[in-house]
Coordinates of C-alpha atoms in Angstrom, one line a residue:
M115 CA 0.0 0.0 0.0
S116 CA 1.3 3.4 -0.8
T117 CA 1.2 5.8 2.1
L118 CA 1.5 9.6 2.5
R119 CA 3.6 11.4 5.0
P120 CA 2.7 15.0 5.9
E121 CA 5.4 17.2 4.6
T122 CA 7.0 19.5 7.1
P123 CA 8.5 22.8 5.8
P124 CA 12.2 23.3 6.7
D125 CA 11.5 26.3 8.9
E126 CA 8.9 24.3 10.9
E127 CA 10.8 21.1 11.5
K128 CA 10.8 21.5 15.3
K129 CA 7.1 22.1 15.6
D130 CA 4.9 19.6 17.2
V131 CA 4.3 16.8 14.8
F132 CA 0.8 16.5 16.0
A133 CA -0.1 20.0 14.9
A134 CA -2.4 19.1 12.0
D135 CA -5.7 20.2 10.7
V136 CA -8.4 17.6 11.3
R137 CA -11.3 16.8 9.0
P138 CA -14.5 14.9 9.8
V139 CA -14.9 11.8 7.7
T140 CA -17.9 13.3 6.1
E141 CA -15.7 16.0 4.5
L142 CA -13.3 13.6 2.7
E143 CA -13.2 13.9 -1.0
S144 CA -15.2 11.4 -3.1
G145 CA -13.2 8.4 -3.8
A146 CA -10.6 9.1 -1.0
V147 CA -11.5 5.7 0.6
K148 CA -11.1 2.8 -1.8
D149 CA -13.8 0.5 -0.4
G150 CA -15.5 0.0 2.9
S151 CA -15.8 2.5 5.7
L152 CA -13.6 4.2 8.3
I153 CA -13.3 3.2 12.0
Y154 CA -12.6 6.7 13.1
D155 CA -14.6 9.9 12.9
N156 CA -11.7 12.4 12.2
I157 CA -8.9 12.1 9.7
P158 CA -6.0 14.7 9.9
E159 CA -4.9 16.6 6.8
G160 CA -2.3 14.7 4.8
V161 CA -3.2 11.3 6.3
D162 CA -4.2 8.5 4.0
P163 CA -7.7 7.5 5.2
N164 CA -7.3 4.0 3.8
L165 CA -5.0 3.2 6.7
V166 CA -8.0 2.8 8.9
R167 CA -10.3 1.4 6.3
E168 CA -12.5 -1.5 7.4
E169 CA -15.8 -2.9 6.3
K170 CA -18.7 -2.2 8.7
V171 CA -17.3 -4.1 11.7
I172 CA -18.8 -3.5 15.2
R173 CA -16.6 -2.6 18.2
G174 CA -18.3 -5.0 20.5
L175 CA -15.4 -6.4 22.5
K176 CA -14.6 -5.0 25.9
Q177 CA -11.3 -5.3 27.8
R178 CA -12.6 -8.3 29.8
H179 CA -13.5 -10.0 26.6
V180 CA -10.0 -9.4 25.0
Q181 CA -8.2 -10.6 28.2
M182 CA -10.3 -13.8 28.5
M183 CA -10.1 -14.6 24.8
A184 CA -6.3 -14.5 25.0
L185 CA -6.3 -16.6 28.2
A186 CA -8.8 -19.1 26.6
G187 CA -6.6 -19.3 23.5
A188 CA -3.4 -19.9 25.5
I189 CA -4.5 -22.3 28.2
G190 CA -5.2 -25.3 26.0
T191 CA -4.7 -29.1 25.9
G192 CA -0.9 -28.6 25.8
L193 CA -0.7 -27.8 29.5
F194 CA -2.8 -30.8 30.6
L195 CA -1.7 -33.4 28.1
G196 CA 1.8 -32.3 27.3
S197 CA 3.3 -31.2 30.6
G198 CA 4.0 -34.8 31.6
R199 CA 6.6 -35.2 28.8
T200 CA 8.3 -32.1 30.0
I201 CA 8.5 -33.3 33.6
R202 CA 9.8 -36.7 32.3
R203 CA 12.6 -35.1 30.1
T204 CA 13.7 -32.2 32.3
G205 CA 12.6 -33.0 35.8
P206 CA 10.7 -30.6 38.1
A207 CA 13.4 -28.0 38.2
G208 CA 14.1 -28.2 34.5
A209 CA 10.4 -27.9 33.6
L210 CA 10.0 -24.9 35.8
I211 CA 13.0 -23.3 34.0
V212 CA 11.6 -24.2 30.6
Y213 CA 8.3 -22.6 31.2
T214 CA 9.9 -19.5 32.8
V215 CA 12.2 -19.0 29.9
I216 CA 9.4 -19.2 27.3
G217 CA 7.3 -17.0 29.6
G218 CA 10.0 -14.3 29.4
L219 CA 9.9 -14.6 25.6
V220 CA 6.1 -14.3 25.7
M221 CA 6.6 -11.0 27.7
C222 CA 8.7 -9.6 24.8
V223 CA 6.1 -10.7 22.2
M224 CA 3.2 -9.2 24.2
G225 CA 5.0 -5.9 24.7
S226 CA 5.7 -5.7 21.0
I227 CA 2.2 -6.5 19.9
A228 CA 0.7 -4.1 22.5
E229 CA 2.8 -1.2 21.2
M230 CA 1.8 -1.8 17.6
S231 CA -1.9 -2.5 18.2
A232 CA -2.3 0.6 20.4
L233 CA -0.8 2.7 17.6
A234 CA -2.5 0.9 14.7
P235 CA -5.6 -1.0 16.0
V236 CA -6.7 -2.7 12.8
S237 CA -8.3 -6.0 12.0
G238 CA -5.7 -8.7 11.6
A239 CA -3.2 -7.0 13.9
F240 CA 0.2 -8.3 13.0
V241 CA -1.0 -9.4 9.6
R242 CA -1.7 -5.9 8.5
H243 CA 1.2 -4.5 10.6
A244 CA 3.6 -6.6 8.5
E245 CA 2.1 -5.1 5.3
L246 CA 2.1 -1.5 6.6
F247 CA 5.5 -1.4 8.4
V248 CA 7.6 -4.0 6.6
D249 CA 6.6 -5.4 3.2
P250 CA 3.2 -6.4 1.6
A251 CA 4.8 -9.8 0.8
L252 CA 5.4 -10.4 4.5
G253 CA 1.8 -9.4 5.4
F254 CA 0.6 -11.9 2.7
T255 CA 2.8 -14.6 4.1
I256 CA 2.0 -14.3 7.8
G257 CA -1.7 -13.9 7.0
W258 CA -1.9 -17.2 5.2
S259 CA 0.4 -18.8 7.7
C260 CA -1.9 -17.7 10.5
F261 CA -4.9 -19.0 8.5
Y262 CA -3.3 -22.4 7.8
G263 CA -2.2 -22.8 11.5
S264 CA -5.8 -22.3 12.6
A265 CA -7.2 -24.5 9.9
V266 CA -4.9 -27.3 11.2
S267 CA -5.3 -26.8 14.9
V268 CA -9.1 -26.4 15.2
P269 CA -10.1 -29.8 13.8
A270 CA -7.3 -31.3 16.0
E271 CA -9.0 -29.8 19.1
W272 CA -12.4 -31.4 18.1
T273 CA -10.7 -34.7 17.7
A274 CA -9.3 -34.3 21.2
V275 CA -12.8 -33.6 22.5
A276 CA -14.2 -36.7 20.8
V277 CA -11.5 -38.9 22.3
I278 CA -11.9 -37.5 25.8
V279 CA -15.7 -37.7 25.8
S280 CA -15.3 -41.4 24.9
Y281 CA -14.1 -41.8 28.5
W282 CA -17.8 -41.5 29.5
S283 CA -19.8 -42.4 26.4
D284 CA -19.8 -45.2 23.8
L285 CA -21.5 -43.0 21.2
N286 CA -19.9 -42.5 17.9
P287 CA -17.2 -39.8 18.3
G288 CA -18.5 -38.1 15.1
I289 CA -21.5 -37.0 17.1
W290 CA -19.4 -34.9 19.5
I291 CA -17.3 -33.5 16.6
A292 CA -20.5 -32.4 14.8
I293 CA -21.8 -30.7 18.0
C294 CA -18.5 -28.8 18.4
I295 CA -18.6 -27.7 14.8
L296 CA -22.2 -26.5 15.0
V297 CA -21.8 -24.7 18.3
T298 CA -18.6 -23.0 17.0
F299 CA -20.4 -21.8 13.9
A300 CA -23.2 -20.4 16.0
T301 CA -20.8 -18.4 18.3
N302 CA -18.7 -17.1 15.4
L303 CA -21.5 -16.0 13.0
F304 CA -23.4 -13.7 15.2
F305 CA -22.5 -10.5 17.1
I306 CA -18.8 -10.4 18.2
R307 CA -20.0 -9.5 21.7
I308 CA -21.8 -12.9 21.8
Y309 CA -18.5 -14.6 20.9
G310 CA -16.8 -12.5 23.5
E311 CA -19.2 -13.5 26.2
V312 CA -19.0 -17.2 25.4
E313 CA -15.2 -17.1 25.5
F314 CA -15.4 -15.1 28.7
I315 CA -17.5 -17.7 30.4
F316 CA -15.5 -20.6 29.2
A317 CA -12.2 -18.9 30.2
L318 CA -13.6 -18.3 33.7
L319 CA -14.6 -21.9 33.9
K320 CA -11.3 -23.1 32.7
I321 CA -9.4 -21.0 35.2
A322 CA -11.6 -22.1 38.0
L323 CA -11.0 -25.7 37.2
L324 CA -7.3 -25.1 36.8
I325 CA -7.2 -23.4 40.2
G326 CA -9.0 -26.4 41.7
L327 CA -6.4 -28.8 40.3
I328 CA -3.5 -26.7 41.7
L329 CA -5.2 -26.7 45.1
F330 CA -5.6 -30.4 44.9
G331 CA -2.0 -30.8 44.1
L332 CA -0.9 -28.7 47.0
I333 CA -3.2 -30.4 49.4
Y334 CA -2.0 -33.8 48.3
D335 CA 1.7 -32.7 48.5
L336 CA 1.2 -31.3 52.0
G337 CA -0.4 -34.5 53.3
G338 CA -4.0 -33.2 53.3
I339 CA -5.4 -36.4 51.8
P340 CA -6.6 -38.8 54.5
G341 CA -4.3 -41.8 54.8
K342 CA -1.5 -40.2 52.6
E343 CA 1.8 -39.0 53.9
R344 CA 3.2 -35.6 53.1
I345 CA 5.3 -35.6 50.0
G346 CA 6.9 -32.2 50.2
F347 CA 10.0 -32.0 47.9
L348 CA 10.6 -35.8 48.0
Y349 CA 10.6 -36.1 44.2
W350 CA 13.0 -33.2 43.8
Q351 CA 15.5 -35.4 45.8
N352 CA 14.6 -38.8 44.4
P353 CA 14.6 -39.2 41.4
G354 CA 16.0 -35.7 41.5
P355 CA 15.5 -32.2 40.1
W356 CA 16.6 -33.1 36.6
G357 CA 14.8 -35.5 34.3
Q358 CA 15.6 -38.5 32.2
G359 CA 16.6 -36.5 29.2
Y360 CA 16.2 -37.5 25.6
Y361 CA 18.1 -40.0 23.3
W362 CA 20.9 -40.4 25.8
P363 CA 19.0 -41.2 29.1
G364 CA 20.8 -40.2 32.3
E365 CA 23.6 -38.5 30.5
A366 CA 24.3 -34.7 30.6
K367 CA 24.0 -34.4 26.8
G368 CA 20.7 -36.3 27.0
Q369 CA 19.4 -33.8 29.6
A370 CA 20.5 -30.9 27.4
A371 CA 18.6 -32.5 24.5
G372 CA 15.5 -33.0 26.6
F373 CA 15.7 -29.4 27.7
F374 CA 15.7 -28.0 24.2
I375 CA 12.9 -30.3 23.0
S376 CA 10.9 -29.2 26.0
L377 CA 11.3 -25.5 25.1
I378 CA 9.4 -26.3 21.8
N379 CA 6.7 -28.1 23.8
A380 CA 6.4 -25.0 26.1
V381 CA 6.0 -22.8 23.0
Y382 CA 3.0 -25.0 22.0
S383 CA 1.5 -24.5 25.5
Y384 CA 1.9 -20.7 25.3
S385 CA 0.7 -20.4 21.7
G386 CA -2.3 -18.2 21.2
V387 CA -1.4 -15.3 23.5
E388 CA -0.2 -13.3 20.5
T389 CA -3.7 -13.3 19.0
L390 CA -5.0 -11.0 21.7
A391 CA -5.1 -8.1 19.2
I392 CA -6.3 -10.0 16.1
A393 CA -9.8 -8.4 16.4
A394 CA -8.5 -4.9 17.4
A395 CA -10.9 -3.2 15.0
E396 CA -13.8 -4.9 16.9
T397 CA -12.5 -3.9 20.3
K398 CA -13.8 -0.9 22.2
N399 CA -11.1 1.7 23.1
P400 CA -8.3 -0.5 21.7
R401 CA -5.5 2.0 22.4
R402 CA -6.2 1.6 26.1
N403 CA -7.7 -1.9 26.4
I404 CA -5.3 -3.9 24.3
P405 CA -2.1 -2.8 26.2
K406 CA -3.9 -3.4 29.5
A407 CA -5.1 -6.8 28.4
A408 CA -1.6 -7.7 27.1
K409 CA 0.1 -6.9 30.5
K410 CA -2.5 -8.8 32.5
V411 CA -2.7 -11.8 30.2
F412 CA 1.0 -12.2 30.3
I413 CA 1.2 -12.2 34.1
R414 CA -1.7 -14.6 34.5
V415 CA -0.7 -17.0 31.8
V416 CA 2.9 -17.2 33.1
V417 CA 1.8 -17.5 36.7
F418 CA -0.8 -20.2 35.9
Y419 CA 1.7 -22.2 33.8
C420 CA 4.6 -22.0 36.1
L421 CA 2.5 -22.7 39.2
T422 CA 0.9 -25.7 37.5
I423 CA 4.3 -27.1 36.4
F424 CA 5.7 -26.5 39.9
V425 CA 2.8 -28.4 41.5
V426 CA 3.0 -31.2 39.0
G427 CA 6.7 -31.5 39.8
L428 CA 5.9 -31.9 43.5
I429 CA 3.3 -34.7 43.1
V430 CA 4.6 -36.8 40.2
P431 CA 8.1 -38.3 40.0
S432 CA 9.9 -37.7 36.7
D433 CA 10.9 -41.3 36.3
L434 CA 7.2 -42.5 36.1
P435 CA 6.9 -44.1 32.6
A436 CA 3.2 -43.2 32.3
I437 CA 3.8 -39.5 32.0
A438 CA 5.7 -39.9 28.8
S439 CA 2.6 -41.1 27.0
N440 CA 0.7 -38.9 24.5
S441 CA -2.5 -41.0 24.2
G442 CA -4.6 -37.9 24.2
T443 CA -6.8 -38.8 27.2
A444 CA -7.0 -37.8 30.8
K445 CA -5.4 -41.2 31.8
T446 CA -1.9 -39.8 30.9
S447 CA -2.4 -36.4 32.6
P448 CA 0.1 -35.9 35.5
F449 CA -2.9 -34.8 37.7
T450 CA -4.7 -38.0 36.8
L451 CA -1.7 -40.1 37.8
A452 CA -1.4 -38.1 41.0
A453 CA -5.2 -38.6 41.7
Q454 CA -4.8 -42.4 41.2
A455 CA -1.9 -42.4 43.7
A456 CA -4.0 -40.4 46.1
G457 CA -7.1 -42.6 45.7
V458 CA -9.3 -39.8 44.4
K459 CA -11.5 -41.6 41.9
A460 CA -13.6 -38.7 40.7
L461 CA -10.6 -36.5 39.6
P462 CA -10.1 -38.1 36.1
S463 CA -13.6 -37.0 35.2
I464 CA -12.9 -33.5 36.5
I465 CA -9.7 -33.4 34.5
N466 CA -11.6 -34.5 31.4
A467 CA -14.0 -31.6 31.9
V468 CA -11.0 -29.2 32.2
V469 CA -9.5 -30.6 29.0
I470 CA -12.8 -30.5 27.1
T471 CA -13.4 -26.8 28.0
S472 CA -9.8 -26.0 27.1
A473 CA -10.0 -27.8 23.8
W474 CA -13.4 -26.2 22.9
S475 CA -12.4 -22.6 23.8
S476 CA -9.0 -23.0 22.1
G477 CA -10.8 -24.2 18.9
N478 CA -13.3 -21.5 19.1
H479 CA -10.5 -18.9 19.5
G480 CA -8.7 -20.5 16.5
M481 CA -11.8 -19.9 14.4
L482 CA -11.7 -16.2 15.3
T483 CA -7.9 -16.0 14.6
G484 CA -8.1 -17.7 11.2
S485 CA -11.2 -15.9 9.9
R486 CA -9.9 -12.4 10.9
A487 CA -6.5 -13.2 9.3
L488 CA -8.4 -14.1 6.1
Y489 CA -10.5 -10.9 6.4
A490 CA -7.3 -8.8 6.8
L491 CA -5.8 -10.4 3.7
A492 CA -8.9 -9.6 1.7
L493 CA -8.8 -6.0 2.8
E494 CA -5.4 -5.7 1.3
G495 CA -6.3 -7.5 -1.9
Q496 CA -4.2 -10.5 -0.9
A497 CA -7.2 -12.9 -0.7
P498 CA -10.4 -13.1 -2.8
K499 CA -12.6 -10.0 -2.3
I500 CA -15.6 -12.1 -1.2
F501 CA -13.9 -12.6 2.2
R502 CA -14.5 -8.9 3.0
R503 CA -18.2 -9.4 3.1
I504 CA -19.7 -8.3 6.4
S505 CA -23.0 -9.5 7.8
R506 CA -25.6 -7.3 9.5
F507 CA -24.1 -8.4 12.8
G508 CA -20.7 -6.9 11.8
I509 CA -19.1 -10.3 11.2
P510 CA -16.9 -11.3 8.2
Y511 CA -19.2 -14.2 7.7
V512 CA -17.7 -15.6 4.4
A513 CA -14.3 -15.8 6.0
V514 CA -15.8 -17.5 9.0
I515 CA -17.7 -20.1 6.9
F516 CA -14.6 -20.8 4.8
Q517 CA -12.4 -21.1 7.9
G518 CA -15.1 -23.3 9.5
S519 CA -15.2 -25.7 6.6
F520 CA -11.8 -27.0 7.6
Q521 CA -13.3 -28.3 10.8
L522 CA -14.7 -31.2 8.8
L523 CA -11.1 -32.6 8.7
A524 CA -11.7 -33.7 12.3
F525 CA -14.0 -36.6 11.0
M526 CA -10.9 -38.1 9.3
A527 CA -9.3 -38.9 12.7
I528 CA -12.2 -41.1 13.9
G529 CA -11.0 -44.6 14.5
S530 CA -7.4 -43.6 14.1
D531 CA -4.9 -45.5 16.3
G532 CA -2.2 -42.8 15.9
A533 CA -3.4 -40.3 18.5
S534 CA -0.1 -40.3 20.3
Q535 CA 2.0 -39.5 17.2
A536 CA -0.7 -37.1 15.9
F537 CA -0.4 -35.1 19.2
E538 CA 3.4 -35.0 18.8
W539 CA 3.1 -33.7 15.2
L540 CA 0.5 -31.2 16.2
T541 CA 2.8 -29.9 18.9
N542 CA 5.7 -29.4 16.4
I543 CA 3.6 -27.8 13.6
N544 CA 1.8 -25.5 16.0
S545 CA 5.1 -24.5 17.8
S546 CA 7.0 -23.8 14.6
N547 CA 4.0 -21.8 13.2
T548 CA 3.8 -19.8 16.5
L549 CA 7.5 -19.0 16.4
C550 CA 7.2 -17.8 12.8
I551 CA 4.4 -15.4 13.9
W552 CA 6.5 -14.2 16.9
I553 CA 9.5 -13.5 14.6
V554 CA 7.2 -11.4 12.3
I555 CA 5.8 -9.5 15.3
G556 CA 9.3 -8.7 16.4
I557 CA 10.3 -7.6 12.9
C558 CA 7.2 -5.4 12.6
N559 CA 7.9 -3.7 16.0
W560 CA 11.6 -3.2 15.1
R561 CA 10.7 -1.6 11.8
M562 CA 8.1 0.6 13.4
R563 CA 10.6 2.0 16.0
K564 CA 13.3 2.4 13.3
A565 CA 10.8 4.4 11.2
M566 CA 10.0 6.6 14.2
Q567 CA 13.7 7.3 14.7
V568 CA 14.2 8.2 11.0
Q569 CA 11.1 10.4 11.0
G570 CA 12.2 12.2 14.2
V571 CA 9.3 11.0 16.3
S572 CA 9.9 10.3 20.0
P573 CA 8.7 6.9 21.3
D574 CA 7.2 8.9 24.2
R575 CA 4.5 9.9 21.7
L576 CA 3.3 6.3 21.3
P577 CA -0.2 5.6 22.7
Y578 CA 1.4 2.8 24.6
K579 CA 5.2 2.5 25.2
A580 CA 6.3 -0.9 26.5
P581 CA 9.0 -1.2 29.1
G582 CA 12.2 -2.4 27.3
G583 CA 11.2 -0.8 24.0
Y584 CA 13.6 -1.7 21.2
W585 CA 15.1 -4.7 23.0
L586 CA 11.8 -6.5 23.2
S587 CA 11.7 -6.8 19.4
Q588 CA 15.3 -7.9 19.3
I589 CA 14.9 -10.6 21.9
T590 CA 11.7 -11.8 20.2
I591 CA 13.4 -12.0 16.8
W592 CA 16.6 -13.8 17.8
A593 CA 15.2 -16.1 20.5
S594 CA 12.3 -17.3 18.3
T595 CA 14.7 -17.8 15.3
F596 CA 17.0 -19.9 17.5
L597 CA 14.1 -22.0 18.8
I598 CA 12.6 -22.7 15.4
L599 CA 16.0 -23.7 14.0
I600 CA 16.6 -26.3 16.8
G601 CA 13.0 -27.4 16.8
G602 CA 13.6 -30.6 14.9
F603 CA 17.2 -31.3 15.8
Y604 CA 16.3 -34.7 17.1
S605 CA 15.5 -35.8 13.5
F606 CA 19.3 -35.5 12.7
L607 CA 20.4 -37.8 15.5
P608 CA 21.8 -41.2 14.4
G609 CA 19.0 -43.6 13.7
N610 CA 16.4 -41.0 14.5
W611 CA 15.6 -39.7 11.0
D612 CA 11.9 -39.6 10.2
I613 CA 10.5 -37.4 7.3
A614 CA 7.2 -36.8 9.1
D615 CA 8.9 -35.5 12.2
F616 CA 11.2 -33.3 10.1
M617 CA 8.4 -31.8 8.1
S618 CA 6.2 -31.2 11.2
S619 CA 9.1 -29.3 12.7
Y620 CA 10.1 -27.2 9.7
F621 CA 7.1 -27.1 7.4
S622 CA 6.0 -23.7 8.7
L623 CA 9.5 -22.2 8.0
I624 CA 9.5 -23.7 4.5
F625 CA 5.9 -22.4 4.0
M626 CA 7.0 -18.9 5.0
F627 CA 10.0 -18.8 2.6
V628 CA 8.0 -20.1 -0.4
F629 CA 5.0 -17.7 0.2
Y630 CA 7.2 -14.7 0.9
F631 CA 9.6 -15.0 -2.0
G632 CA 6.8 -16.3 -4.3
Y633 CA 4.6 -13.3 -3.7
K634 CA 7.5 -10.9 -3.9
F635 CA 8.6 -12.3 -7.2
I636 CA 5.0 -12.3 -8.7
K637 CA 3.9 -8.9 -7.3
K638 CA 7.3 -7.2 -7.3
T639 CA 6.7 -5.8 -3.9
K640 CA 9.3 -3.7 -2.1
I641 CA 10.2 -3.2 1.6
V642 CA 8.4 -0.1 3.0
P643 CA 11.0 2.7 3.2
L644 CA 11.4 4.0 6.8
E645 CA 10.9 7.6 5.6
T646 CA 7.4 6.8 4.3
S647 CA 6.3 4.3 6.9
P648 CA 2.8 5.3 8.2
V649 CA 3.8 5.5 11.9
L650 CA 3.4 9.3 12.0
Q651 CA 0.1 9.1 10.3
F652 CA -1.3 6.6 12.9
M653 CA -0.1 8.9 15.7
L654 CA -2.0 11.8 14.1
I655 CA -5.1 9.7 13.8
A656 CA -4.7 8.7 17.5
E657 CA -4.4 12.3 18.6
A658 CA -7.4 13.4 16.5
N659 CA -9.6 10.6 17.9
P660 CA -9.2 10.4 21.7
E661 CA -10.8 7.5 23.4
D662 CA -13.5 7.7 26.0
E663 CA -12.4 7.5 29.6
P664 CA -13.7 4.3 31.4
T665 CA -16.5 4.5 33.9
P666 CA -15.2 2.8 37.1
S667 CA -17.4 0.2 38.7
K668 CA -18.4 0.6 42.3
G669 CA -18.8 -1.7 45.3
A670 CA -17.8 -5.3 45.3
K671 CA -18.1 -5.6 41.6
G672 CA -15.7 -2.7 41.2
W673 CA -13.1 -4.2 43.4
F674 CA -13.3 -7.5 41.5
A675 CA -13.1 -5.8 38.2
K676 CA -10.1 -3.7 39.3
F677 CA -8.3 -6.9 40.5
W678 CA -9.1 -9.1 37.5
W679 CA -9.4 -7.0 34.4
D680 CA -9.4 -3.2 34.8

């Protein structure tokens, strides 16, 4: 997209860059907006109005919706079904380090996405940020990568639900898959606020159940179960704080290999937090609400994950063979194994309920992510124009229907005996795709800040300035690149080569290169010059359209709101 930068006369270079005449949208010249409508009322002189062009989307998401959507997307089956492998390979101390390290990387990602989304709160978030701040080819690539990631992960979640429900029922698993598909369509095709409320409720339920499991683990560890002795830190002493490792069991190099593999598994567990801003154009007061949500989501996700892993490390020994299984049912969850040891018969059913709610809300969130990425691509002419169509509810319904059609892939898994291997492949594919997205987010933030430097705009003028600033993007880029490169290293170990494992680890990287250079070659796109990057224009738009101040809640509700999401 070509952008305009307000020209500043030489004798006025030191004047306030925000000193610009403002025009109401109604006074724009005919044809100034290519298609669709604008999401702001006032457009400063010299600013390209197409920067904030959308179809008639509705700002129906509040801060609590945005926060809970990100939490619901991040706390998925990976925490409950994949944490056992991490404990097995790295031990309780190693697992805690793994999740803390990736949590630190998530902090950098969230700071970067919050800065950009507060400045440019557009549908598709990083998909359009890549097009605006870096290169249209990169926006095209990450948009389709985001779509394909959702298209793969959503049916996998429904397959997990069907397998888990079979714990209670002998009905054909296809029935439960069909129910998931129909309910997901219903929540995604109507008002965005309905979707937000559904995700809000499921996220609260998921968090409540997770807190219950953590409390159970602590009670069991401290000897609160009748007839059971206190465990304390026994399993940190025997078999020890470090796990069995990988490929070379018991050896130092095996423990190092297990640590690096577990980093990739932890990325899978955290994946989804970056989509917090994917529906920025449908969020009320996004310049205030998205940064607030980013900070609180990061804190809660990291605390929940690290606390859960810490408790699991207390109550399950790392040399227990059962925790290395990936059967996809509650029987292999570390909490289930602990419940069996504690003699609590009802807990497997509770854990199944936790995993089902996690899988459904994660799949529902994946539908939103994929459809909004497709909608953002269509806005930029990088996907068929039909995907821009908006329903009377303000929903890009064609994009939702197309994204939803891939849910039918879940029926292919019925009767499959490869659930364990499928879960491993899903982890690798999802992790590598997530890391590619994180790299692009870091590049976009870096280019945005470089453009500000070249254009003489102070970072203090950003609607939201993340602590760490420039270094957040650098850590995001280089740490994510390192992780994606080592993601499939085990395929190169002697006797360990498997083409399926290799492709599941590196397919996303190959996909990115092919799509980026292919689109660049066909469309002859160029990297956006720092001098013409639209950062200044977005700042002018932000200044010309101040957001409403929030109305504080009073009484007990106000205290709860302030603690949890305000």
